[in-house]
CSV table of C-alpha atoms in Angstrom, one decimal:
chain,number,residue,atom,x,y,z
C,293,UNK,CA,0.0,0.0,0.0
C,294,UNK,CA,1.6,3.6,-1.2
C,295,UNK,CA,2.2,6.2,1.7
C,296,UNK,CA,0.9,9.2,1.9
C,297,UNK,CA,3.0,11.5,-0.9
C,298,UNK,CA,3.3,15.2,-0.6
C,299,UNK,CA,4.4,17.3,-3.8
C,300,UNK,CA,6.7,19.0,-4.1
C,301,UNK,CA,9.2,18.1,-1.6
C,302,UNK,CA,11.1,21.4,-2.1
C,303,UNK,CA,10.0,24.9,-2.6
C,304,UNK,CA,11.5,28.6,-2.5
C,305,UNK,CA,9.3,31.6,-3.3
C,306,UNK,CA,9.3,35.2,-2.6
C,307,UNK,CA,7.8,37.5,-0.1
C,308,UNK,CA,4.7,38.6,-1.4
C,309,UNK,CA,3.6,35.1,-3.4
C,310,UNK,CA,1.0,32.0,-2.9
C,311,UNK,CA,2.1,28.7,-2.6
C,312,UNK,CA,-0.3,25.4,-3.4
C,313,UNK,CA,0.7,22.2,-1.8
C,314,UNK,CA,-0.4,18.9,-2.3
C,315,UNK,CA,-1.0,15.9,-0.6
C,316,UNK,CA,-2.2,12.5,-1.6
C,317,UNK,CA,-3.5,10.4,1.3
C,318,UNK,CA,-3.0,6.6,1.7
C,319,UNK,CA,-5.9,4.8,-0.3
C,320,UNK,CA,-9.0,4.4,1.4
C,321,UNK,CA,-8.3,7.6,4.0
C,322,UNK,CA,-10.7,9.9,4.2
C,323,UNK,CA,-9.6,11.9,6.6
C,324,UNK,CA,-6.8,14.5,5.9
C,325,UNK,CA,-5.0,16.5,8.4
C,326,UNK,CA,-2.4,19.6,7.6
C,327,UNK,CA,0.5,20.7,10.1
C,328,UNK,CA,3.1,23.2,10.4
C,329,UNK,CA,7.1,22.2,11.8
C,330,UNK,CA,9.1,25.0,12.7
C,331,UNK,CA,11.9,24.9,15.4
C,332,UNK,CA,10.5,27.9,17.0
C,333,UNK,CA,6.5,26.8,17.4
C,334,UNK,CA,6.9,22.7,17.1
C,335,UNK,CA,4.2,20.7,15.1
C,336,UNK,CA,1.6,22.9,15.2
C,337,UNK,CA,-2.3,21.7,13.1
C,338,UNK,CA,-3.2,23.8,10.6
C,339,UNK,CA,-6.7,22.3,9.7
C,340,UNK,CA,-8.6,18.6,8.9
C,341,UNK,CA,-10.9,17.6,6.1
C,342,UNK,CA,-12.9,15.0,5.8
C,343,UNK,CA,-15.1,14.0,3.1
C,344,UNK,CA,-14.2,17.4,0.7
C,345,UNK,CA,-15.3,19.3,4.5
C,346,UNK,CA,-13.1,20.9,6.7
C,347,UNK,CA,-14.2,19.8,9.7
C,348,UNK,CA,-11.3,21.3,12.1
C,349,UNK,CA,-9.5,24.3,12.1
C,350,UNK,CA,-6.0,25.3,14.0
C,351,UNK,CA,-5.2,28.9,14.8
C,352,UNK,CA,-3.4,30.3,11.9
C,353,UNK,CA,-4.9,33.7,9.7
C,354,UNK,CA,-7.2,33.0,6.6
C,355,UNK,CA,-3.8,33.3,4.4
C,356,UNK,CA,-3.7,29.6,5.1
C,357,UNK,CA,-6.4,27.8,3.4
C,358,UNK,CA,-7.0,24.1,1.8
C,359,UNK,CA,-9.1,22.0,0.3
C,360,UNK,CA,-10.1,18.6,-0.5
C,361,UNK,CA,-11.0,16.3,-3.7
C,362,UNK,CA,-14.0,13.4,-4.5
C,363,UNK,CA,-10.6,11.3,-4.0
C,364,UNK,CA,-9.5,12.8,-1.1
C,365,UNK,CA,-6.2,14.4,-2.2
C,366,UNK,CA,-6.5,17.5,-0.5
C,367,UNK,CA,-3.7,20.8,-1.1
C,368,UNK,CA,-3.2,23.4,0.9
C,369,UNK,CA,-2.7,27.4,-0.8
C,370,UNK,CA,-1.1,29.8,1.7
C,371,UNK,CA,-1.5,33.5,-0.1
C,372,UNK,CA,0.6,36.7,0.4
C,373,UNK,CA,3.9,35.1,2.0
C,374,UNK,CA,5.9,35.8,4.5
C,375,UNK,CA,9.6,34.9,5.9
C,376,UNK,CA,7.4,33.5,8.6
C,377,UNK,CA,6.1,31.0,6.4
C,378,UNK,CA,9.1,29.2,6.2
C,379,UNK,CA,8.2,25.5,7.6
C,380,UNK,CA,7.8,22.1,7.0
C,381,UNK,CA,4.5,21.3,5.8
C,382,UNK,CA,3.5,17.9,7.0
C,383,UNK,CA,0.0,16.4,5.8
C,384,UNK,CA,-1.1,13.1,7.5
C,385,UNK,CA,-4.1,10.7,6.7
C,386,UNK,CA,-6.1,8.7,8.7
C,387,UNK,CA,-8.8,6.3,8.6
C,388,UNK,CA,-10.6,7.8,11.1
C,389,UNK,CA,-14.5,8.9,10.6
C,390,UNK,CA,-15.1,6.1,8.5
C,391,UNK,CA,-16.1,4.4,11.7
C,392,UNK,CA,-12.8,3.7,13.0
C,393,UNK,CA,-12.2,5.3,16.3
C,394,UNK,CA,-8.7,6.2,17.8
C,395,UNK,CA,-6.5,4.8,14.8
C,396,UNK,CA,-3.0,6.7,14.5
C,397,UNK,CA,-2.2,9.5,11.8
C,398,UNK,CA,0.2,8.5,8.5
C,399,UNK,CA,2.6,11.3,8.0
C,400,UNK,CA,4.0,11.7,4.5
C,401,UNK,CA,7.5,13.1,4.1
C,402,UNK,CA,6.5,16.6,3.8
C,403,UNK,CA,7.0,19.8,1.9
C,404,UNK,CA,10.1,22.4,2.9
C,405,UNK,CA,8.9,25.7,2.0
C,406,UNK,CA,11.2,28.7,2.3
C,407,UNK,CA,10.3,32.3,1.9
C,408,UNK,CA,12.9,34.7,0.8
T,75,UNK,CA,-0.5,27.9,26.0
T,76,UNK,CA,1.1,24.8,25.4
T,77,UNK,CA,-1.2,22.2,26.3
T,78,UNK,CA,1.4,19.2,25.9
T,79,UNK,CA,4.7,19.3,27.4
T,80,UNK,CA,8.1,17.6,26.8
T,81,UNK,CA,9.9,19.1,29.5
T,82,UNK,CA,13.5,17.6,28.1
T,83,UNK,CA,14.9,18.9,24.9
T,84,UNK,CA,17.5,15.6,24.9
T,85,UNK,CA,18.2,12.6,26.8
T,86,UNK,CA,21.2,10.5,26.4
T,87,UNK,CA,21.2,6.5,27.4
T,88,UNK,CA,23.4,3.5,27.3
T,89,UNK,CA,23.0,1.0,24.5
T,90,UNK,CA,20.8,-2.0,25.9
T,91,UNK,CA,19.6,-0.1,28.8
T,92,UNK,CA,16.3,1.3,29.2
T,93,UNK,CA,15.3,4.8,27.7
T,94,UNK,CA,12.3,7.2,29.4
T,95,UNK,CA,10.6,9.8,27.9
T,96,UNK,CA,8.0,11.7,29.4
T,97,UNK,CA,5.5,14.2,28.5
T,98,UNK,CA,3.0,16.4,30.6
T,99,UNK,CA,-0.2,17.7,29.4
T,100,UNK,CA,-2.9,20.3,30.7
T,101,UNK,CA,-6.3,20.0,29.0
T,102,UNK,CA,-8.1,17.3,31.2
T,103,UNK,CA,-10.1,16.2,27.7
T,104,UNK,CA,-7.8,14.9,26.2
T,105,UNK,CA,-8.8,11.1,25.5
T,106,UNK,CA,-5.9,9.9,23.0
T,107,UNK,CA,-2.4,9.8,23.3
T,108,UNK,CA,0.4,8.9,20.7
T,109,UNK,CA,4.0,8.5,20.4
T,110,UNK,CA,5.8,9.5,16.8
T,111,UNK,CA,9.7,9.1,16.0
T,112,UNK,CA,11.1,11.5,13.1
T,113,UNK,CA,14.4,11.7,11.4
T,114,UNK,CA,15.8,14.9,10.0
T,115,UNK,CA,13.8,15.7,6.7
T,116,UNK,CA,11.1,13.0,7.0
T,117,UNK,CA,7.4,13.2,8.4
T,118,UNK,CA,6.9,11.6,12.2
T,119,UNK,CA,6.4,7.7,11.9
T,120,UNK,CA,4.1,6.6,14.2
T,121,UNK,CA,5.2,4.4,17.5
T,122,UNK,CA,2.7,3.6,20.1
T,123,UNK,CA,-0.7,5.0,21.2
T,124,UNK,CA,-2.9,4.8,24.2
T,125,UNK,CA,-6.4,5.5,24.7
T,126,UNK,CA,-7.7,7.1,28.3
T,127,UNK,CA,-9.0,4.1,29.3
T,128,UNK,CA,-5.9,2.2,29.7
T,129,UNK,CA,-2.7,2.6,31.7
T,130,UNK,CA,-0.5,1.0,29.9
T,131,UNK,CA,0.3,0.1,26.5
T,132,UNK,CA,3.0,-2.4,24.9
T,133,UNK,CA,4.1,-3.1,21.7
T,134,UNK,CA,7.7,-4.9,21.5
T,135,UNK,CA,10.2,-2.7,22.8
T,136,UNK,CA,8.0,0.1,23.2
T,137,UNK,CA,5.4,0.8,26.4
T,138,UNK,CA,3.7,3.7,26.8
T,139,UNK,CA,2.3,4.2,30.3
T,140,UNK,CA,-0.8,7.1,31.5
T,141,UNK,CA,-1.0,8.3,34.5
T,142,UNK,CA,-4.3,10.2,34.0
T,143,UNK,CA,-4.3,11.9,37.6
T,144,UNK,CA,-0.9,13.7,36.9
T,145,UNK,CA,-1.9,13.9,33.3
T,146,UNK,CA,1.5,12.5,32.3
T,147,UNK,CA,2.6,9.6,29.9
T,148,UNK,CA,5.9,8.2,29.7
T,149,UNK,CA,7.3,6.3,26.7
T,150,UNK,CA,9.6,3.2,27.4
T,151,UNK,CA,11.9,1.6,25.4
T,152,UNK,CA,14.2,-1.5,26.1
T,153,UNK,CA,16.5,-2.3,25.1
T,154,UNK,CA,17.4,1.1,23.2
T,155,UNK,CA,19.1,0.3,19.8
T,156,UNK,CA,21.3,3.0,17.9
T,157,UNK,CA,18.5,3.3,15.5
T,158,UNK,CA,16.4,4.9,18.2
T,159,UNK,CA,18.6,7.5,17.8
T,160,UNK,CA,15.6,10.2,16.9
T,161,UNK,CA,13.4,12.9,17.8
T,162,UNK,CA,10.3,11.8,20.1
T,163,UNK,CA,7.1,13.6,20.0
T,164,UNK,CA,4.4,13.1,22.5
T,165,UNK,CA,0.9,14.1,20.7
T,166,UNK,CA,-2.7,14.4,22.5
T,167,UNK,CA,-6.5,14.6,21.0
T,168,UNK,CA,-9.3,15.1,22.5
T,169,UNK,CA,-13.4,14.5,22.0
T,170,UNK,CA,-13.1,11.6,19.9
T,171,UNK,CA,-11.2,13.2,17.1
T,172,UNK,CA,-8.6,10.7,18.0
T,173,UNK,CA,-6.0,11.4,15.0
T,174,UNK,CA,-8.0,13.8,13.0
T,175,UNK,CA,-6.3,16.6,15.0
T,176,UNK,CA,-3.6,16.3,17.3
T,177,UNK,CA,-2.0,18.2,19.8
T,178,UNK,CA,1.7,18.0,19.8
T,179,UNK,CA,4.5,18.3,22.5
T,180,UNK,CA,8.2,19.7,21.4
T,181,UNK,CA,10.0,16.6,21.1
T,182,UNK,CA,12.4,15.4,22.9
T,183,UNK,CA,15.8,14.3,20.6
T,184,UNK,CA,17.0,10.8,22.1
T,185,UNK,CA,20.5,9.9,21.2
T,186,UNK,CA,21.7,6.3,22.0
T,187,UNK,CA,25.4,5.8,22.4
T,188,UNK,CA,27.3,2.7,21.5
């Protein structure tokens, strides 16, 4: 069974720019969940969707958006960025809410985005 | 307000002996608790979990234990291997959500020495 993939692995942009990312869950995962890695902040959730619905939402301003497919691929757009931006982008699928309760989260290998 | 705690940046240990990580959290509803491993550049592989209604929790070398009064969970691993050599984040969730959303701790970067 494939892993969760996330595309690209790499990205630099400018100041000022949007960014799309993309993740493609593990096959049969509904459930798609977004994080942030910085050293400052940790691992920090950005939002979940489930079924093309965002069902939960971190605390991060309404630059940071995302959505999700009939398949369940989901990507994420942050607009207008800044030098603050610069993270790991980690997406993770679960199994969960298709009446599986307390099942772990499958990280995919994430996306490095810096902001110069 | 950082609802889950690991309190140690680093630990060192001892090939073959035992290694102890712990983690503190604050938010009484949390229900779900879940251990991750991550190497430099890669997403957090998943370890061990343990749901609120357990104390314990053992798979292999790994055991998680909750001690739900002093909301802490500790993560044991015997015998440590060099490839344990890792970061270690403790994660929570709470109503249900179980890994939909999680709530993670700062890690805790364990180095086994030969």
């Amino acid at each position: 069974k494939a892993g969760v993939t996330q595309t690209p692995r790499y990205l630099i942009k400018t100041r000022g720019q949007q960014v799309t990312l993309s993740c493609s869950p593990i096959s049969g995962h509904r459930s798609v969940s977004w994080y942030q890695q910085t050293p400052g902040q940790g691992l920090q959730f950005l939002f979940e969707y489930f079924s093309e619905t965002q069902r939960n939402k971190g605390n991060f301003p309404g630059r940071f958006s995302g959505r999700q497919f009939s398949n369940s691929r989901s990507e994420m757009n942050v607009s207008t960025l800044e030098l603050g931006d610069s993270a790991l982008y980690l997406c993770a699928s679960s199994p969960q809410g298709s009446g599986i309760m307390n099942t772990e989260a499958f990280f995919g290998q994430g996306t490095r985005l810096t902001v110069v | 307000d950082q609802q889950v705690k690991q309190n140690s940046p680093s630990l060192s240990v001892q090939e073959g002996r035992i290694s102890i990580l712990n983690c503190d959290y604050t938010n009484s509803m949390f229900d779900y608790f879940l251990w991750y491993k991550k190497y430099p550049a890669e997403g957090p592989t998943f370890l061990i979990s343990i749901s609120s209604i357990k104390d314990k929790n053992e798979d292999g070398r790994f055991t998680v234990f909750l001690n739900k009064s002093a909301k802490h969970l500790s993560l044991h691993i015997v015998p440590s291997q060099p490839g344990d050599s890792a970061v270690y984040f403790c994660a929570a969730s709470a109503g249900r959500q179980g890994a939909q959303k999680l709530v993670f701790g700062q890690g805790t970067r364990l180095t086994i020495n030969p």
